[in-house]
CSV table of C-alpha atoms and ligand atoms in Angstrom, one decimal:
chain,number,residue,atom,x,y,z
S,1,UNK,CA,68.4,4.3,-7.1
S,2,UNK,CA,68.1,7.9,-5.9
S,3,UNK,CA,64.8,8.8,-3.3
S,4,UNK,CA,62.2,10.9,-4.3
S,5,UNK,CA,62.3,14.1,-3.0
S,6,UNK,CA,58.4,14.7,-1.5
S,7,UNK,CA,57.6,17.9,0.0
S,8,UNK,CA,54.4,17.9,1.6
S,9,UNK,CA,52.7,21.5,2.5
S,10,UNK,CA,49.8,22.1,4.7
S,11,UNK,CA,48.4,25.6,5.5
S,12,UNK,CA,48.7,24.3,9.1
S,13,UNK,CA,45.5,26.2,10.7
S,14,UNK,CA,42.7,24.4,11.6
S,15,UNK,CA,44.5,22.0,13.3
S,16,UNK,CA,46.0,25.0,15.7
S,17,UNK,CA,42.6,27.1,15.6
S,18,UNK,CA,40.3,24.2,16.4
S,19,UNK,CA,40.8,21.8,19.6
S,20,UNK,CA,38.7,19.1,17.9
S,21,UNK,CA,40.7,19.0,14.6
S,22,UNK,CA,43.9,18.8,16.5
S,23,UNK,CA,42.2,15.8,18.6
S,24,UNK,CA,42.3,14.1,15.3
S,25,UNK,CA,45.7,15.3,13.8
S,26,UNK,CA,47.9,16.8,16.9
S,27,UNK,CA,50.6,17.3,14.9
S,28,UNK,CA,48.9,18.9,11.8
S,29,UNK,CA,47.6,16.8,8.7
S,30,UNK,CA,51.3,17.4,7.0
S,31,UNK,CA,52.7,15.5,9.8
S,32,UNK,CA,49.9,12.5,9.3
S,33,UNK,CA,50.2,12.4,5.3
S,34,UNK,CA,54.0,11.9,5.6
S,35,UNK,CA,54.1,9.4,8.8
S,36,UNK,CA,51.5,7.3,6.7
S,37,UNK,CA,53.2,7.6,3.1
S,38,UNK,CA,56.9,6.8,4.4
S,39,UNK,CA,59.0,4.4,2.9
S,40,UNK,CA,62.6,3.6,2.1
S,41,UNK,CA,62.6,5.3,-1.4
S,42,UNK,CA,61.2,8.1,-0.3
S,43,UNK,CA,63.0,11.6,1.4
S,44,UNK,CA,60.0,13.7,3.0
S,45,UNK,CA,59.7,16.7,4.3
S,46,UNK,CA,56.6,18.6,5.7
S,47,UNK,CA,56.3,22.2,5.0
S,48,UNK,CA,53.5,25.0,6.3
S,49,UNK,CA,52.2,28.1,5.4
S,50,UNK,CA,53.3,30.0,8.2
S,51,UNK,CA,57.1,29.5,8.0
S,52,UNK,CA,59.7,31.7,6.4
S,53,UNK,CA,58.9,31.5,2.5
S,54,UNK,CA,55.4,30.1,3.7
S,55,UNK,CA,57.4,27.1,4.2
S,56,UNK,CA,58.9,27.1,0.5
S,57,UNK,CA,62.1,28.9,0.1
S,58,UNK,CA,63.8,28.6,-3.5
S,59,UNK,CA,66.4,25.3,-2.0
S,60,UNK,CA,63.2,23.6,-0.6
S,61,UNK,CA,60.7,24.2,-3.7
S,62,UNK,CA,63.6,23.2,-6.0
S,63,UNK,CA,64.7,20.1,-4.9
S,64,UNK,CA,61.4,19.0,-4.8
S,65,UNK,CA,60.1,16.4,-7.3
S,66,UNK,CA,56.9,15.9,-6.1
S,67,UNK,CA,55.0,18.5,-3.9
S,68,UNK,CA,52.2,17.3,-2.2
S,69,UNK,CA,49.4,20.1,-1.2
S,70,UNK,CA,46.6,20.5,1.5
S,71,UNK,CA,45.1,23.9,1.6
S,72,UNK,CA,41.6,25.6,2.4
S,73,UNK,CA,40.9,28.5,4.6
S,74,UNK,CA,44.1,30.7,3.4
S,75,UNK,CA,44.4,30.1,0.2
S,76,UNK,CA,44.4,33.6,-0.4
S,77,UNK,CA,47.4,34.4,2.0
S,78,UNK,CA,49.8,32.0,-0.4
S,79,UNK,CA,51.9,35.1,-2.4
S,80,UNK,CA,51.2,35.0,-6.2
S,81,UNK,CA,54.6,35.1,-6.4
S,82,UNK,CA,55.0,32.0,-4.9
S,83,UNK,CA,52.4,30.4,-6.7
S,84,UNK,CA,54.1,31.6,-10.0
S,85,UNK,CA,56.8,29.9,-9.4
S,86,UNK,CA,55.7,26.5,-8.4
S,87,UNK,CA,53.5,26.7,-11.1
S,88,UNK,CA,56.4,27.0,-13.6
S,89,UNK,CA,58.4,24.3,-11.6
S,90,UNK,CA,55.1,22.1,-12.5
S,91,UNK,CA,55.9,23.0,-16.3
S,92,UNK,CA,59.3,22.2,-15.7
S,93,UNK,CA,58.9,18.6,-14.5
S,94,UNK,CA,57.8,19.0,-10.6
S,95,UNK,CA,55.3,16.6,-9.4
S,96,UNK,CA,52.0,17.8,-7.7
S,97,UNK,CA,49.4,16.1,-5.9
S,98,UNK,CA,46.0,18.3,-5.1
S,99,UNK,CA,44.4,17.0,-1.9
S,100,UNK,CA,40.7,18.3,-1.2
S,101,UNK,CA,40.0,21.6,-0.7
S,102,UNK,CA,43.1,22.6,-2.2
S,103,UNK,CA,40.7,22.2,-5.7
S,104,UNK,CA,40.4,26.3,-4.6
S,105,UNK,CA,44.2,26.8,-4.2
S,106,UNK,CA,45.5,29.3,-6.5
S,107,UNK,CA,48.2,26.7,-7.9
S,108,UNK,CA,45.7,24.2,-8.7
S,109,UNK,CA,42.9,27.1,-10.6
S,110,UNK,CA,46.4,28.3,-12.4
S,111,UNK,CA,47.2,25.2,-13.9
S,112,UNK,CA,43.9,24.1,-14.7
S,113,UNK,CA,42.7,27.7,-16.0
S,114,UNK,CA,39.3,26.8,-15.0
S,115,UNK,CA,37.1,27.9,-11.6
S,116,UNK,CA,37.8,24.3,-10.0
S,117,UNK,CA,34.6,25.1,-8.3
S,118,UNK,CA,32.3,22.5,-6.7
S,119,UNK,CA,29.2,21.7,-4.9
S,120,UNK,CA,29.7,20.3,-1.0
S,121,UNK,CA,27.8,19.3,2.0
S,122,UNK,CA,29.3,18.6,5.6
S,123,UNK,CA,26.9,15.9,7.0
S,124,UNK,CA,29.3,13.1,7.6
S,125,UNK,CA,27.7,10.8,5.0
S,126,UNK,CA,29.0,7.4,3.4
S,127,UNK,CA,31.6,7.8,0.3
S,128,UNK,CA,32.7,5.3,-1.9
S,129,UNK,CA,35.7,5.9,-4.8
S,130,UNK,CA,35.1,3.5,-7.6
S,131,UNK,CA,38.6,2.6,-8.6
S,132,UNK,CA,37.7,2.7,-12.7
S,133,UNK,CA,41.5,2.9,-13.6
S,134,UNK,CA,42.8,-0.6,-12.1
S,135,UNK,CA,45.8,-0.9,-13.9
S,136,UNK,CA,46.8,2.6,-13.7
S,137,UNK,CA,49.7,2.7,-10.9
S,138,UNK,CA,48.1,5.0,-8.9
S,139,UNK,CA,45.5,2.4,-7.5
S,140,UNK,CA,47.6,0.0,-7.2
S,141,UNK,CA,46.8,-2.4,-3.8
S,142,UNK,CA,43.6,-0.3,-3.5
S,143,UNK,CA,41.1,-2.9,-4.9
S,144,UNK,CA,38.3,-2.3,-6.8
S,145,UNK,CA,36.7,0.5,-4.6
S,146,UNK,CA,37.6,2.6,-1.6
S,147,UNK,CA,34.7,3.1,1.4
S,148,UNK,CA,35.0,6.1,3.7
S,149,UNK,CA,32.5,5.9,6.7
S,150,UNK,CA,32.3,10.0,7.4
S,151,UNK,CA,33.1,12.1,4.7
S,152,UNK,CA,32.3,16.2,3.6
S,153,UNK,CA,30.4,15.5,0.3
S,154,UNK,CA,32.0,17.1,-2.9
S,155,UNK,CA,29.8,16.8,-5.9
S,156,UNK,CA,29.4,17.3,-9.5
S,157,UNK,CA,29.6,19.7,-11.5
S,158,UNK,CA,33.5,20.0,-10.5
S,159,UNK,CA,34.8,22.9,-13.0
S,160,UNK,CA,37.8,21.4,-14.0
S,161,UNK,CA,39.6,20.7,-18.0
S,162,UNK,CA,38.2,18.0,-19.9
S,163,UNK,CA,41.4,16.7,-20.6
S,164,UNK,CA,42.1,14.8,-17.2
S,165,UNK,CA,41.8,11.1,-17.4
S,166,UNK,CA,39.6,9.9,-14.4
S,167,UNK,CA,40.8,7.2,-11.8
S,168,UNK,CA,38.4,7.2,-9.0
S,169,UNK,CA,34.5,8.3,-9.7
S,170,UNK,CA,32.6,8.5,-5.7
S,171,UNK,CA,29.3,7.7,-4.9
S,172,UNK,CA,27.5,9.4,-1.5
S,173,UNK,CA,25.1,8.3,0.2
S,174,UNK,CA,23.0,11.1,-0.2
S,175,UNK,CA,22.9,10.4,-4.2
S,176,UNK,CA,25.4,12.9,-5.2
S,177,UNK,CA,28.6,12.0,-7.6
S,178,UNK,CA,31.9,13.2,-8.4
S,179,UNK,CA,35.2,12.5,-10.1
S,180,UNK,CA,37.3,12.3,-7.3
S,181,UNK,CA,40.7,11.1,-8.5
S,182,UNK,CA,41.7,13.0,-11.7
S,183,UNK,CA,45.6,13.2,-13.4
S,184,UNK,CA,46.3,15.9,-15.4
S,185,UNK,CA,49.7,16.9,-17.5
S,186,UNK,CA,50.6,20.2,-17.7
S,187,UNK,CA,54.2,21.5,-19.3
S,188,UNK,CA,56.8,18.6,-18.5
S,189,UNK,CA,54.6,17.8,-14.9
S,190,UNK,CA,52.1,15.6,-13.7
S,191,UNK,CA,49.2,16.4,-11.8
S,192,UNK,CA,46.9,14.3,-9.4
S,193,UNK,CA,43.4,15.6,-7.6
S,194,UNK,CA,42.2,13.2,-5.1
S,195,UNK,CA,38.9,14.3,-3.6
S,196,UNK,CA,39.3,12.7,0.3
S,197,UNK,CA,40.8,14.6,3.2
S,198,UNK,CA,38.5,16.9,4.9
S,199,UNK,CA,39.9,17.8,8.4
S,200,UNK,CA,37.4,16.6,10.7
S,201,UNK,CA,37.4,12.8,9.9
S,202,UNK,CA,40.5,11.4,10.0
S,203,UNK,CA,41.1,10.3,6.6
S,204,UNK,CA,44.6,10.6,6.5
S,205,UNK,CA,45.1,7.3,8.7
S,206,UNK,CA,43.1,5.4,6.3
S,207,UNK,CA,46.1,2.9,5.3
S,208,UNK,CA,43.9,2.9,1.1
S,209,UNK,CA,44.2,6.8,1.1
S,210,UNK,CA,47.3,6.4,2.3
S,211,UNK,CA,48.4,4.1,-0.3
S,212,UNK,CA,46.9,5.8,-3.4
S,213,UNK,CA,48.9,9.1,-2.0
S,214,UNK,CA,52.4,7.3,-2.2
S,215,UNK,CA,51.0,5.7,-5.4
S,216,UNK,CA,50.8,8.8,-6.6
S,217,UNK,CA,53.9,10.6,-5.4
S,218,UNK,CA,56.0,8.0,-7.3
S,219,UNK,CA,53.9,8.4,-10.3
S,220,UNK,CA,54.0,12.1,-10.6
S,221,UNK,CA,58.3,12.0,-10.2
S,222,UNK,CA,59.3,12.9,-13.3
S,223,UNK,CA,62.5,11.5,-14.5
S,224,UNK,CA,64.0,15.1,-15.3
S,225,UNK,CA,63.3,18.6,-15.0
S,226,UNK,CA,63.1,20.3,-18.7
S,227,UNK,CA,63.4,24.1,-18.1
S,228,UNK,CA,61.5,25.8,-20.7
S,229,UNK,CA,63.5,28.4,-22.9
S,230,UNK,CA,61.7,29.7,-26.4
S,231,UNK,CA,65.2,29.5,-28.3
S,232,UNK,CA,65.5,30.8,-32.0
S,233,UNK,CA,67.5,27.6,-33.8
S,234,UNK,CA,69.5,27.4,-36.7
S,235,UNK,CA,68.6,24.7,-39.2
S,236,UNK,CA,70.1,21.0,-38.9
S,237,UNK,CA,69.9,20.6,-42.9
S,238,UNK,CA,70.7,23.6,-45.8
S,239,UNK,CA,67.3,25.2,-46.3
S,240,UNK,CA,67.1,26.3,-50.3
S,241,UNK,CA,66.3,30.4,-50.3
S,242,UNK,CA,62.7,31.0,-51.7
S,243,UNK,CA,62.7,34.6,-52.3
S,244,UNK,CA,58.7,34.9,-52.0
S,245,UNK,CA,59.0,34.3,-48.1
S,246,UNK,CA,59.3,37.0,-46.0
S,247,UNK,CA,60.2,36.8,-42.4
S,248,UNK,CA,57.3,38.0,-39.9
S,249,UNK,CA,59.0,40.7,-38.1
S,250,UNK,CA,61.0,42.1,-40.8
S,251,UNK,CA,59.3,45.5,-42.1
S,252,UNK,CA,58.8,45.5,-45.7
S,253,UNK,CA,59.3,49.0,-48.1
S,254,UNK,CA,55.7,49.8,-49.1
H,1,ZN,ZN1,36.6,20.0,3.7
């Protein structure tokens, strides 16, 4: 069986702005995420924003089936252009999974069409995802909940499409809620927002986060890219001539 091709992307600045967020992750949070999801199927790479092509040139962003994306202070500096065309890859069958702030990345607002906006508070209170989707394979091994010690509170109302189907809901210890694993389909791709991951706890070496991120990579993989043409197609049977129907776009004699 072939590997999965997993790019994950990390604006990369916190950890290089901010001595006590490189204590945590010296290596960047890109480098953490893809230490702690590797495995034999799997062919990762780590890609950040300040490389050439903001670390996705055209023979990285297409042989990637599932992009994984950590983004929050510089979401603005990611190119439209860029974000165009991943966003079209996601049509065409590329999987992408949305980890916390990147709910304000201009990939993830595009696909969902909605502000993705949210309310938050940085006290370093007690989270825990309710795993409500147990047979679903992204919680897979997780058990029935997941406890974070020291988390950045994101609560409801999260401005996102009605249409996602809900896999972890969190409790905080301060009382607020929020729907903190969400998949989405959009075109031919699959989409997963997971809530956890804010830079200065190390959540990204917690082995259940961990777990529910490869989960998810392999779920998103789509078996094959579709790309999306808008063909005009000739009939497959004879269609009998009605002489009452006129063709839109043909201009009639008044
Ligand atoms: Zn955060």
């Amino acid at each position: 069986m072939s590997k999965i091709n997993v790019t994950v992307w990390n604006e990369f600045r916190h950890e290089q702005n901010n001595e006590a967020i490189r204590k945590i992750y010296p290596e960047g949070m890109h480098k953490a995420i893809a230490a702690g999801i590797a495995a034999d199927d799997l062919n990762i790479r780590t890609a950040t924003l300040d490389e050439p092509n903001c670390g996705l040139p055209d023979e990285v962003l297409y042989s990637t089936d599932v992009l994984v994306w950590w983004g929050h202070i510089a979401h603005n500096e990611v190119p439209d252009e860029l974000v165009a065309k991943i966003q079209r890859r996601v049509l065409e069958g590329m999987g992408l999974i949305v980890l916390h702030s990147s709910h304000f990345s201009k990939i993830f607002r595009a696909l969902m069409g909605t502000t993705c906006s949210l309310r938050w508070r940085e006290v370093g209170e007690r989270e825990r995802l309710w795993n409500i989707a147990p047979n679903h394979p992204i919680t897979q091994g997780v058990g029935q909940y997941i406890e974070l010690p020291h988390v950045e509170m994101y609560g409801e109302r999260f401005d996102i499409p009605d249409d996602g189907k809900l896999i972890f809901i969190s409790w905080y210890e301060g009382g607020d809620v929020f729907r903190s694993g969400v998949t989405f389909e959009r075109g031919h791709g699959k989409i997963f927002y997971f809530s956890p991951g804010h830079e200065s706890f190390p959540i990204f070496y917690d082995q259940k986060i961990l777990k529910v991120i490869g989960n998810a990579v392999r779920w998103a993989k789509s078996p094959n890219f579709i790309e999306i043409t808008c063909p005009c197609v000739e009939a497959l049977e004879e269609i009998k001539k009605d002489d009452s129907f006129v063709s839109v776009g043909v201009v009639q004699d008044v």
